[in-house]
Amino acid sequence: MRFLRAKGKERQWLKNQALGELDDAKIIDGLTGEKAIYKRRGELEPELGTPQQKPKRLRLLVDVSGSMYRFNGVDGRLERSMEAVCMVMEALENYEHKFKYDITGHSGDGFDIELVRTDGVPKNNKQRLKVLKTMHAHSQFCMSGDYTLEGTEHAIQVLSREEADEHFVIVLSDANLERYGISPDRFARALTCNEQVNAFAIFIGSLGDQAERLQKTLPAGRSFVAMDTKQIPQILQQIFTSTMLSSA
């Protein structure tokens, strides 16, 4: 997480403006015909190396539906999801000043299943194991159904109301959306429903080339396929650095 930098804009005096309040330091320039002698309040991108004033906000939305348990024997999707969640919890340990995160799940039982609260993040292996056991048990015994869309839109809506340096929603799911009548276009609209929140999907389960086909139909850079847990750290780094590049 050392590669992260501040992204939140700061309100400052913008000088050399054609409109605004007269800049006292530019009075002489005005007498000589200079037009840009005003200043006004505005937002500036922070300079490289500027410390974060507020933590970044992350919600990890994980698929704990019955299909995750049912098809785990086929492609190991539930195990991979649990490993990815464990990686995130371990990676963010001791970075509370940079990241405020929570983890919710979605299944046939609902779209906002609490797994980790922002004020109760796991501090040790025992607490992290408890989260993983909860994921496994829920996936095994939950009702059939899919709330990927509702969970994604709800997560984005919740984060958009919070103050943070940046907002991220990462949807960790299998690519089994078409079974529930969810079109790629509809999911794409969910991921991009609020420009204030950077939302991404990581597909960790696929029947055949299901995940690759779905990824090709979603907005570029918004989705990833990870059929090997070793890919997760690199994908997360891509996600968190993509917003730096988009503002460059």
PDB file of C-alpha atoms in Angstrom:
ATOM      1  CA  MET A   1       0.000   0.000   0.000  1.00  0.00           C
ATOM      2  CA  ARG A   2       3.043   2.278   0.003  1.00  0.00           C
ATOM      3  CA  PHE A   3       2.357   3.198  -3.629  1.00  0.00           C
ATOM      4  CA  LEU A   4      -0.825   5.074  -2.666  1.00  0.00           C
ATOM      5  CA  ARG A   5      -0.897   8.852  -2.707  1.00  0.00           C
ATOM      6  CA  ALA A   6      -3.395  11.532  -1.799  1.00  0.00           C
ATOM      7  CA  LYS A   7      -6.092  12.147  -4.394  1.00  0.00           C
ATOM      8  CA  GLY A   8      -8.569  14.387  -2.600  1.00  0.00           C
ATOM      9  CA  LYS A   9      -8.636  17.916  -3.981  1.00  0.00           C
ATOM     10  CA  GLU A  10      -7.993  20.871  -1.696  1.00  0.00           C
ATOM     11  CA  ARG A  11      -9.633  24.295  -1.858  1.00  0.00           C
ATOM     12  CA  GLN A  12      -6.993  26.958  -2.368  1.00  0.00           C
ATOM     13  CA  TRP A  13      -6.595  30.423  -3.812  1.00  0.00           C
ATOM     14  CA  LEU A  14      -6.141  30.156  -7.578  1.00  0.00           C
ATOM     15  CA  LYS A  15      -4.112  33.119  -8.737  1.00  0.00           C
ATOM     16  CA  ASN A  16      -3.620  34.764 -12.138  1.00  0.00           C
ATOM     17  CA  GLN A  17      -7.333  34.572 -12.923  1.00  0.00           C
ATOM     18  CA  ALA A  18      -9.277  36.796 -15.331  1.00  0.00           C
ATOM     19  CA  LEU A  19     -12.236  36.943 -12.919  1.00  0.00           C
ATOM     20  CA  GLY A  20     -12.632  36.916  -9.145  1.00  0.00           C
ATOM     21  CA  GLU A  21     -11.299  39.025  -6.284  1.00  0.00           C
ATOM     22  CA  LEU A  22      -8.573  41.557  -6.967  1.00  0.00           C
ATOM     23  CA  ASP A  23      -5.186  40.140  -5.954  1.00  0.00           C
ATOM     24  CA  ASP A  24      -3.387  42.878  -3.998  1.00  0.00           C
ATOM     25  CA  ALA A  25      -0.049  41.532  -5.188  1.00  0.00           C
ATOM     26  CA  LYS A  26      -1.128  42.167  -8.794  1.00  0.00           C
ATOM     27  CA  ILE A  27      -2.249  45.813  -8.529  1.00  0.00           C
ATOM     28  CA  ILE A  28       0.871  47.158 -10.257  1.00  0.00           C
ATOM     29  CA  ASP A  29       0.502  44.559 -13.001  1.00  0.00           C
ATOM     30  CA  GLY A  30      -3.068  45.760 -13.524  1.00  0.00           C
ATOM     31  CA  LEU A  31      -1.898  49.322 -14.041  1.00  0.00           C
ATOM     32  CA  THR A  32       0.388  48.128 -16.821  1.00  0.00           C
ATOM     33  CA  GLY A  33      -2.469  46.400 -18.647  1.00  0.00           C
ATOM     34  CA  GLU A  34      -2.239  42.868 -17.263  1.00  0.00           C
ATOM     35  CA  LYS A  35      -5.665  41.157 -17.296  1.00  0.00           C
ATOM     36  CA  ALA A  36      -5.030  38.151 -15.035  1.00  0.00           C
ATOM     37  CA  ILE A  37      -4.854  40.084 -11.766  1.00  0.00           C
ATOM     38  CA  TYR A  38      -7.623  38.317  -9.870  1.00  0.00           C
ATOM     39  CA  LYS A  39      -7.799  35.343  -7.543  1.00  0.00           C
ATOM     40  CA  ARG A  40     -10.612  32.978  -6.644  1.00  0.00           C
ATOM     41  CA  ARG A  41     -11.191  29.946  -4.481  1.00  0.00           C
ATOM     42  CA  GLY A  42     -10.980  26.632  -6.304  1.00  0.00           C
ATOM     43  CA  GLU A  43      -9.875  23.026  -6.053  1.00  0.00           C
ATOM     44  CA  LEU A  44      -6.389  21.849  -6.922  1.00  0.00           C
ATOM     45  CA  GLU A  45      -5.098  18.322  -7.391  1.00  0.00           C
ATOM     46  CA  PRO A  46      -2.656  17.537  -4.553  1.00  0.00           C
ATOM     47  CA  GLU A  47       1.011  17.507  -5.457  1.00  0.00           C
ATOM     48  CA  LEU A  48       2.890  14.211  -5.546  1.00  0.00           C
ATOM     49  CA  GLY A  49       3.913  13.292  -2.013  1.00  0.00           C
ATOM     50  CA  THR A  50       1.172  15.322  -0.339  1.00  0.00           C
ATOM     51  CA  PRO A  51      -0.034  13.398   2.744  1.00  0.00           C
ATOM     52  CA  GLN A  52      -3.652  12.250   2.787  1.00  0.00           C
ATOM     53  CA  GLN A  53      -5.933  14.494   4.814  1.00  0.00           C
ATOM     54  CA  LYS A  54      -8.611  11.784   4.922  1.00  0.00           C
ATOM     55  CA  PRO A  55      -8.393   8.005   4.512  1.00  0.00           C
ATOM     56  CA  LYS A  56      -9.480   6.350   1.309  1.00  0.00           C
ATOM     57  CA  ARG A  57     -12.777   4.485   1.624  1.00  0.00           C
ATOM     58  CA  LEU A  58     -13.151   0.907   0.397  1.00  0.00           C
ATOM     59  CA  ARG A  59     -16.060  -1.488   0.427  1.00  0.00           C
ATOM     60  CA  LEU A  60     -15.334  -5.054  -0.624  1.00  0.00           C
ATOM     61  CA  LEU A  61     -18.568  -6.667  -1.803  1.00  0.00           C
ATOM     62  CA  VAL A  62     -18.198 -10.440  -1.925  1.00  0.00           C
ATOM     63  CA  ASP A  63     -20.431 -13.069  -3.465  1.00  0.00           C
ATOM     64  CA  VAL A  64     -21.517 -15.520  -0.773  1.00  0.00           C
ATOM     65  CA  SER A  65     -24.383 -16.974  -2.797  1.00  0.00           C
ATOM     66  CA  GLY A  66     -25.196 -20.655  -3.050  1.00  0.00           C
ATOM     67  CA  SER A  67     -23.504 -20.962  -6.448  1.00  0.00           C
ATOM     68  CA  MET A  68     -20.179 -20.102  -4.832  1.00  0.00           C
ATOM     69  CA  TYR A  69     -20.481 -23.161  -2.596  1.00  0.00           C
ATOM     70  CA  ARG A  70     -22.110 -25.340  -5.249  1.00  0.00           C
ATOM     71  CA  PHE A  71     -19.440 -24.795  -7.904  1.00  0.00           C
ATOM     72  CA  ASN A  72     -16.476 -24.606  -5.555  1.00  0.00           C
ATOM     73  CA  GLY A  73     -15.667 -28.210  -6.411  1.00  0.00           C
ATOM     74  CA  VAL A  74     -15.536 -27.278 -10.100  1.00  0.00           C
ATOM     75  CA  ASP A  75     -13.193 -24.276 -10.063  1.00  0.00           C
ATOM     76  CA  GLY A  76     -12.438 -23.492  -6.397  1.00  0.00           C
ATOM     77  CA  ARG A  77     -14.276 -20.156  -6.543  1.00  0.00           C
ATOM     78  CA  LEU A  78     -15.333 -20.007  -2.888  1.00  0.00           C
ATOM     79  CA  GLU A  79     -11.861 -20.903  -1.649  1.00  0.00           C
ATOM     80  CA  ARG A  80     -10.379 -18.302  -3.985  1.00  0.00           C
ATOM     81  CA  SER A  81     -12.836 -15.685  -2.742  1.00  0.00           C
ATOM     82  CA  MET A  82     -11.973 -16.455   0.879  1.00  0.00           C
ATOM     83  CA  GLU A  83      -8.253 -16.256   0.097  1.00  0.00           C
ATOM     84  CA  ALA A  84      -8.754 -12.898  -1.630  1.00  0.00           C
ATOM     85  CA  VAL A  85     -10.699 -11.520   1.339  1.00  0.00           C
ATOM     86  CA  CYS A  86      -7.970 -12.722   3.688  1.00  0.00           C
ATOM     87  CA  MET A  87      -5.335 -11.029   1.513  1.00  0.00           C
ATOM     88  CA  VAL A  88      -7.196  -7.717   1.651  1.00  0.00           C
ATOM     89  CA  MET A  89      -7.610  -7.881   5.432  1.00  0.00           C
ATOM     90  CA  GLU A  90      -3.920  -8.690   5.903  1.00  0.00           C
ATOM     91  CA  ALA A  91      -2.764  -6.047   3.408  1.00  0.00           C
ATOM     92  CA  LEU A  92      -4.761  -3.277   5.090  1.00  0.00           C
ATOM     93  CA  GLU A  93      -3.630  -4.126   8.601  1.00  0.00           C
ATOM     94  CA  ASN A  94      -1.737  -1.166  10.112  1.00  0.00           C
ATOM     95  CA  TYR A  95      -2.907   1.109   7.283  1.00  0.00           C
ATOM     96  CA  GLU A  96      -5.959   2.468   9.078  1.00  0.00           C
ATOM     97  CA  HIS A  97      -4.654   6.007   8.527  1.00  0.00           C
ATOM     98  CA  LYS A  98      -4.739   5.423   4.766  1.00  0.00           C
ATOM     99  CA  PHE A  99      -7.727   3.117   4.348  1.00  0.00           C
ATOM    100  CA  LYS A 100     -11.115   2.807   5.993  1.00  0.00           C
ATOM    101  CA  TYR A 101     -12.760  -0.383   4.802  1.00  0.00           C
ATOM    102  CA  ASP A 102     -15.605  -2.762   5.385  1.00  0.00           C
ATOM    103  CA  ILE A 103     -16.686  -6.038   3.812  1.00  0.00           C
ATOM    104  CA  THR A 104     -20.246  -6.963   2.930  1.00  0.00           C
ATOM    105  CA  GLY A 105     -21.708  -9.947   1.142  1.00  0.00           C
ATOM    106  CA  HIS A 106     -24.613 -10.639  -1.163  1.00  0.00           C
ATOM    107  CA  SER A 107     -26.592 -13.812  -1.755  1.00  0.00           C
ATOM    108  CA  GLY A 108     -30.178 -14.954  -2.137  1.00  0.00           C
ATOM    109  CA  ASP A 109     -30.648 -13.794   1.461  1.00  0.00           C
ATOM    110  CA  GLY A 110     -29.938 -10.137   0.669  1.00  0.00           C
ATOM    111  CA  PHE A 111     -27.605  -7.527  -0.801  1.00  0.00           C
ATOM    112  CA  ASP A 112     -26.007  -6.043   2.330  1.00  0.00           C
ATOM    113  CA  ILE A 113     -24.811  -8.905   4.524  1.00  0.00           C
ATOM    114  CA  GLU A 114     -22.404  -7.562   7.132  1.00  0.00           C
ATOM    115  CA  LEU A 115     -19.082  -9.397   7.333  1.00  0.00           C
ATOM    116  CA  VAL A 116     -16.639  -6.732   8.552  1.00  0.00           C
ATOM    117  CA  ARG A 117     -17.553  -3.327   9.975  1.00  0.00           C
ATOM    118  CA  THR A 118     -15.371  -0.253   9.527  1.00  0.00           C
ATOM    119  CA  ASP A 119     -15.070   0.046  13.299  1.00  0.00           C
ATOM    120  CA  GLY A 120     -14.421  -3.656  13.846  1.00  0.00           C
ATOM    121  CA  VAL A 121     -11.801  -4.780  11.338  1.00  0.00           C
ATOM    122  CA  PRO A 122      -9.977  -8.017  12.235  1.00  0.00           C
ATOM    123  CA  LYS A 123      -6.719  -7.482  14.096  1.00  0.00           C
ATOM    124  CA  ASN A 124      -5.336 -11.014  14.146  1.00  0.00           C
ATOM    125  CA  ASN A 125      -5.531 -14.405  12.432  1.00  0.00           C
ATOM    126  CA  LYS A 126      -8.244 -15.673  14.765  1.00  0.00           C
ATOM    127  CA  GLN A 127     -10.552 -12.777  13.904  1.00  0.00           C
ATOM    128  CA  ARG A 128      -9.808 -13.091  10.188  1.00  0.00           C
ATOM    129  CA  LEU A 129     -10.562 -16.823  10.316  1.00  0.00           C
ATOM    130  CA  LYS A 130     -13.942 -16.048  11.875  1.00  0.00           C
ATOM    131  CA  VAL A 131     -14.821 -13.850   8.876  1.00  0.00           C
ATOM    132  CA  LEU A 132     -13.834 -16.604   6.434  1.00  0.00           C
ATOM    133  CA  LYS A 133     -15.860 -19.213   8.334  1.00  0.00           C
ATOM    134  CA  THR A 134     -18.882 -16.912   8.202  1.00  0.00           C
ATOM    135  CA  MET A 135     -18.501 -16.581   4.425  1.00  0.00           C
ATOM    136  CA  HIS A 136     -18.270 -20.347   3.968  1.00  0.00           C
ATOM    137  CA  ALA A 137     -21.230 -21.153   6.210  1.00  0.00           C
ATOM    138  CA  HIS A 138     -23.437 -18.488   4.655  1.00  0.00           C
ATOM    139  CA  SER A 139     -22.730 -19.699   1.132  1.00  0.00           C
ATOM    140  CA  GLN A 140     -23.560 -23.255   2.169  1.00  0.00           C
ATOM    141  CA  PHE A 141     -26.925 -22.540   3.769  1.00  0.00           C
ATOM    142  CA  CYS A 142     -28.306 -19.357   2.132  1.00  0.00           C
ATOM    143  CA  MET A 143     -31.365 -19.114  -0.094  1.00  0.00           C
ATOM    144  CA  SER A 144     -31.001 -19.339  -3.861  1.00  0.00           C
ATOM    145  CA  GLY A 145     -30.861 -16.034  -5.724  1.00  0.00           C
ATOM    146  CA  ASP A 146     -28.559 -13.219  -6.765  1.00  0.00           C
ATOM    147  CA  TYR A 147     -28.320  -9.639  -5.549  1.00  0.00           C
ATOM    148  CA  THR A 148     -25.173  -8.552  -7.385  1.00  0.00           C
ATOM    149  CA  LEU A 149     -26.822  -5.478  -8.905  1.00  0.00           C
ATOM    150  CA  GLU A 150     -28.554  -4.377  -5.727  1.00  0.00           C
ATOM    151  CA  GLY A 151     -25.420  -4.948  -3.657  1.00  0.00           C
ATOM    152  CA  THR A 152     -23.250  -2.992  -6.088  1.00  0.00           C
ATOM    153  CA  GLU A 153     -25.614  -0.040  -6.356  1.00  0.00           C
ATOM    154  CA  HIS A 154     -26.199   0.048  -2.606  1.00  0.00           C
ATOM    155  CA  ALA A 155     -22.465  -0.031  -1.845  1.00  0.00           C
ATOM    156  CA  ILE A 156     -21.814   2.829  -4.266  1.00  0.00           C
ATOM    157  CA  GLN A 157     -24.697   4.837  -2.829  1.00  0.00           C
ATOM    158  CA  VAL A 158     -23.458   4.370   0.753  1.00  0.00           C
ATOM    159  CA  LEU A 159     -19.863   5.330  -0.023  1.00  0.00           C
ATOM    160  CA  SER A 160     -20.834   8.362  -2.097  1.00  0.00           C
ATOM    161  CA  ARG A 161     -22.315   9.938   1.037  1.00  0.00           C
ATOM    162  CA  GLU A 162     -19.104   9.580   3.046  1.00  0.00           C
ATOM    163  CA  GLU A 163     -16.168  11.973   3.076  1.00  0.00           C
ATOM    164  CA  ALA A 164     -12.928  10.345   1.948  1.00  0.00           C
ATOM    165  CA  ASP A 165      -9.792  10.947  -0.087  1.00  0.00           C
ATOM    166  CA  GLU A 166     -11.179   8.497  -2.666  1.00  0.00           C
ATOM    167  CA  HIS A 167     -13.998   5.965  -2.792  1.00  0.00           C
ATOM    168  CA  PHE A 168     -13.631   2.382  -4.035  1.00  0.00           C
ATOM    169  CA  VAL A 169     -16.125  -0.456  -4.389  1.00  0.00           C
ATOM    170  CA  ILE A 170     -14.677  -3.809  -5.426  1.00  0.00           C
ATOM    171  CA  VAL A 171     -17.156  -6.532  -6.339  1.00  0.00           C
ATOM    172  CA  LEU A 172     -15.725 -10.016  -5.874  1.00  0.00           C
ATOM    173  CA  SER A 173     -17.991 -12.439  -7.704  1.00  0.00           C
ATOM    174  CA  ASP A 174     -18.375 -15.377 -10.011  1.00  0.00           C
ATOM    175  CA  ALA A 175     -19.426 -14.615 -13.573  1.00  0.00           C
ATOM    176  CA  ASN A 176     -22.739 -16.431 -13.274  1.00  0.00           C
ATOM    177  CA  LEU A 177     -24.868 -13.313 -13.856  1.00  0.00           C
ATOM    178  CA  GLU A 178     -26.739 -14.454 -16.960  1.00  0.00           C
ATOM    179  CA  ARG A 179     -28.322 -17.294 -15.008  1.00  0.00           C
ATOM    180  CA  TYR A 180     -30.271 -14.659 -13.079  1.00  0.00           C
ATOM    181  CA  GLY A 181     -31.132 -12.565 -16.117  1.00  0.00           C
ATOM    182  CA  ILE A 182     -28.535  -9.863 -15.413  1.00  0.00           C
ATOM    183  CA  SER A 183     -27.212  -8.464 -18.682  1.00  0.00           C
ATOM    184  CA  PRO A 184     -23.634  -7.155 -18.986  1.00  0.00           C
ATOM    185  CA  ASP A 185     -25.044  -3.754 -19.943  1.00  0.00           C
ATOM    186  CA  ARG A 186     -27.106  -3.589 -16.765  1.00  0.00           C
ATOM    187  CA  PHE A 187     -24.111  -4.541 -14.627  1.00  0.00           C
ATOM    188  CA  ALA A 188     -21.966  -1.960 -16.437  1.00  0.00           C
ATOM    189  CA  ARG A 189     -24.511   0.742 -15.570  1.00  0.00           C
ATOM    190  CA  ALA A 190     -24.391  -0.343 -11.939  1.00  0.00           C
ATOM    191  CA  LEU A 191     -20.586  -0.091 -11.822  1.00  0.00           C
ATOM    192  CA  THR A 192     -20.629   3.399 -13.336  1.00  0.00           C
ATOM    193  CA  CYS A 193     -23.729   4.831 -11.655  1.00  0.00           C
ATOM    194  CA  ASN A 194     -21.778   7.415  -9.638  1.00  0.00           C
ATOM    195  CA  GLU A 195     -18.592   9.031 -10.941  1.00  0.00           C
ATOM    196  CA  GLN A 196     -17.538   9.900  -7.394  1.00  0.00           C
ATOM    197  CA  VAL A 197     -17.074   6.197  -6.608  1.00  0.00           C
ATOM    198  CA  ASN A 198     -14.546   4.013  -8.426  1.00  0.00           C
ATOM    199  CA  ALA A 199     -16.252   0.640  -8.814  1.00  0.00           C
ATOM    200  CA  PHE A 200     -14.621  -2.512 -10.183  1.00  0.00           C
ATOM    201  CA  ALA A 201     -15.465  -6.200 -10.523  1.00  0.00           C
ATOM    202  CA  ILE A 202     -13.098  -9.120 -10.043  1.00  0.00           C
ATOM    203  CA  PHE A 203     -14.469 -12.410 -11.361  1.00  0.00           C
ATOM    204  CA  ILE A 204     -13.033 -15.357  -9.451  1.00  0.00           C
ATOM    205  CA  GLY A 205     -15.320 -18.098 -10.778  1.00  0.00           C
ATOM    206  CA  SER A 206     -16.301 -19.116 -14.280  1.00  0.00           C
ATOM    207  CA  LEU A 207     -17.978 -21.974 -16.091  1.00  0.00           C
ATOM    208  CA  GLY A 208     -15.975 -22.268 -19.292  1.00  0.00           C
ATOM    209  CA  ASP A 209     -15.118 -18.863 -20.759  1.00  0.00           C
ATOM    210  CA  GLN A 210     -18.029 -17.192 -18.951  1.00  0.00           C
ATOM    211  CA  ALA A 211     -15.827 -14.659 -17.121  1.00  0.00           C
ATOM    212  CA  GLU A 212     -13.756 -13.702 -20.181  1.00  0.00           C
ATOM    213  CA  ARG A 213     -16.888 -13.141 -22.268  1.00  0.00           C
ATOM    214  CA  LEU A 214     -18.439 -10.994 -19.560  1.00  0.00           C
ATOM    215  CA  GLN A 215     -15.266  -8.953 -19.106  1.00  0.00           C
ATOM    216  CA  LYS A 216     -15.144  -8.096 -22.821  1.00  0.00           C
ATOM    217  CA  THR A 217     -18.606  -6.540 -22.662  1.00  0.00           C
ATOM    218  CA  LEU A 218     -17.928  -4.344 -19.607  1.00  0.00           C
ATOM    219  CA  PRO A 219     -16.233  -0.904 -19.682  1.00  0.00           C
ATOM    220  CA  ALA A 220     -12.474  -1.163 -20.196  1.00  0.00           C
ATOM    221  CA  GLY A 221     -10.505  -1.286 -16.969  1.00  0.00           C
ATOM    222  CA  ARG A 222     -13.569  -1.880 -14.797  1.00  0.00           C
ATOM    223  CA  SER A 223     -13.347  -5.671 -14.563  1.00  0.00           C
ATOM    224  CA  PHE A 224     -10.725  -8.352 -14.078  1.00  0.00           C
ATOM    225  CA  VAL A 225     -10.595 -12.139 -14.196  1.00  0.00           C
ATOM    226  CA  ALA A 226      -8.599 -13.901 -11.474  1.00  0.00           C
ATOM    227  CA  MET A 227      -8.680 -17.669 -11.661  1.00  0.00           C
ATOM    228  CA  ASP A 228      -5.514 -17.781  -9.563  1.00  0.00           C
ATOM    229  CA  THR A 229      -5.308 -16.075  -6.166  1.00  0.00           C
ATOM    230  CA  LYS A 230      -1.752 -14.961  -6.957  1.00  0.00           C
ATOM    231  CA  GLN A 231      -3.243 -12.485  -9.447  1.00  0.00           C
ATOM    232  CA  ILE A 232      -5.234 -10.635  -6.778  1.00  0.00           C
ATOM    233  CA  PRO A 233      -2.445  -8.379  -5.374  1.00  0.00           C
ATOM    234  CA  GLN A 234      -1.490  -7.196  -8.862  1.00  0.00           C
ATOM    235  CA  ILE A 235      -5.131  -6.540  -9.744  1.00  0.00           C
ATOM    236  CA  LEU A 236      -5.655  -4.533  -6.557  1.00  0.00           C
ATOM    237  CA  GLN A 237      -2.582  -2.452  -7.346  1.00  0.00           C
ATOM    238  CA  GLN A 238      -3.952  -1.814 -10.848  1.00  0.00           C
ATOM    239  CA  ILE A 239      -7.264  -0.713  -9.367  1.00  0.00           C
ATOM    240  CA  PHE A 240      -5.780   1.696  -6.844  1.00  0.00           C
ATOM    241  CA  THR A 241      -3.299   3.218  -9.294  1.00  0.00           C
ATOM    242  CA  SER A 242      -5.795   3.523 -12.161  1.00  0.00           C
ATOM    243  CA  THR A 243      -7.370   6.591 -10.570  1.00  0.00           C
ATOM    244  CA  MET A 244      -3.976   8.306 -10.445  1.00  0.00           C
ATOM    245  CA  LEU A 245      -3.520   7.740 -14.171  1.00  0.00           C
ATOM    246  CA  SER A 246      -7.042   8.898 -15.001  1.00  0.00           C
ATOM    247  CA  SER A 247      -6.383  12.272 -13.381  1.00  0.00           C
ATOM    248  CA  ALA A 248      -2.929  12.748 -14.870  1.00  0.00           C
TER     249      ALA A 248
END
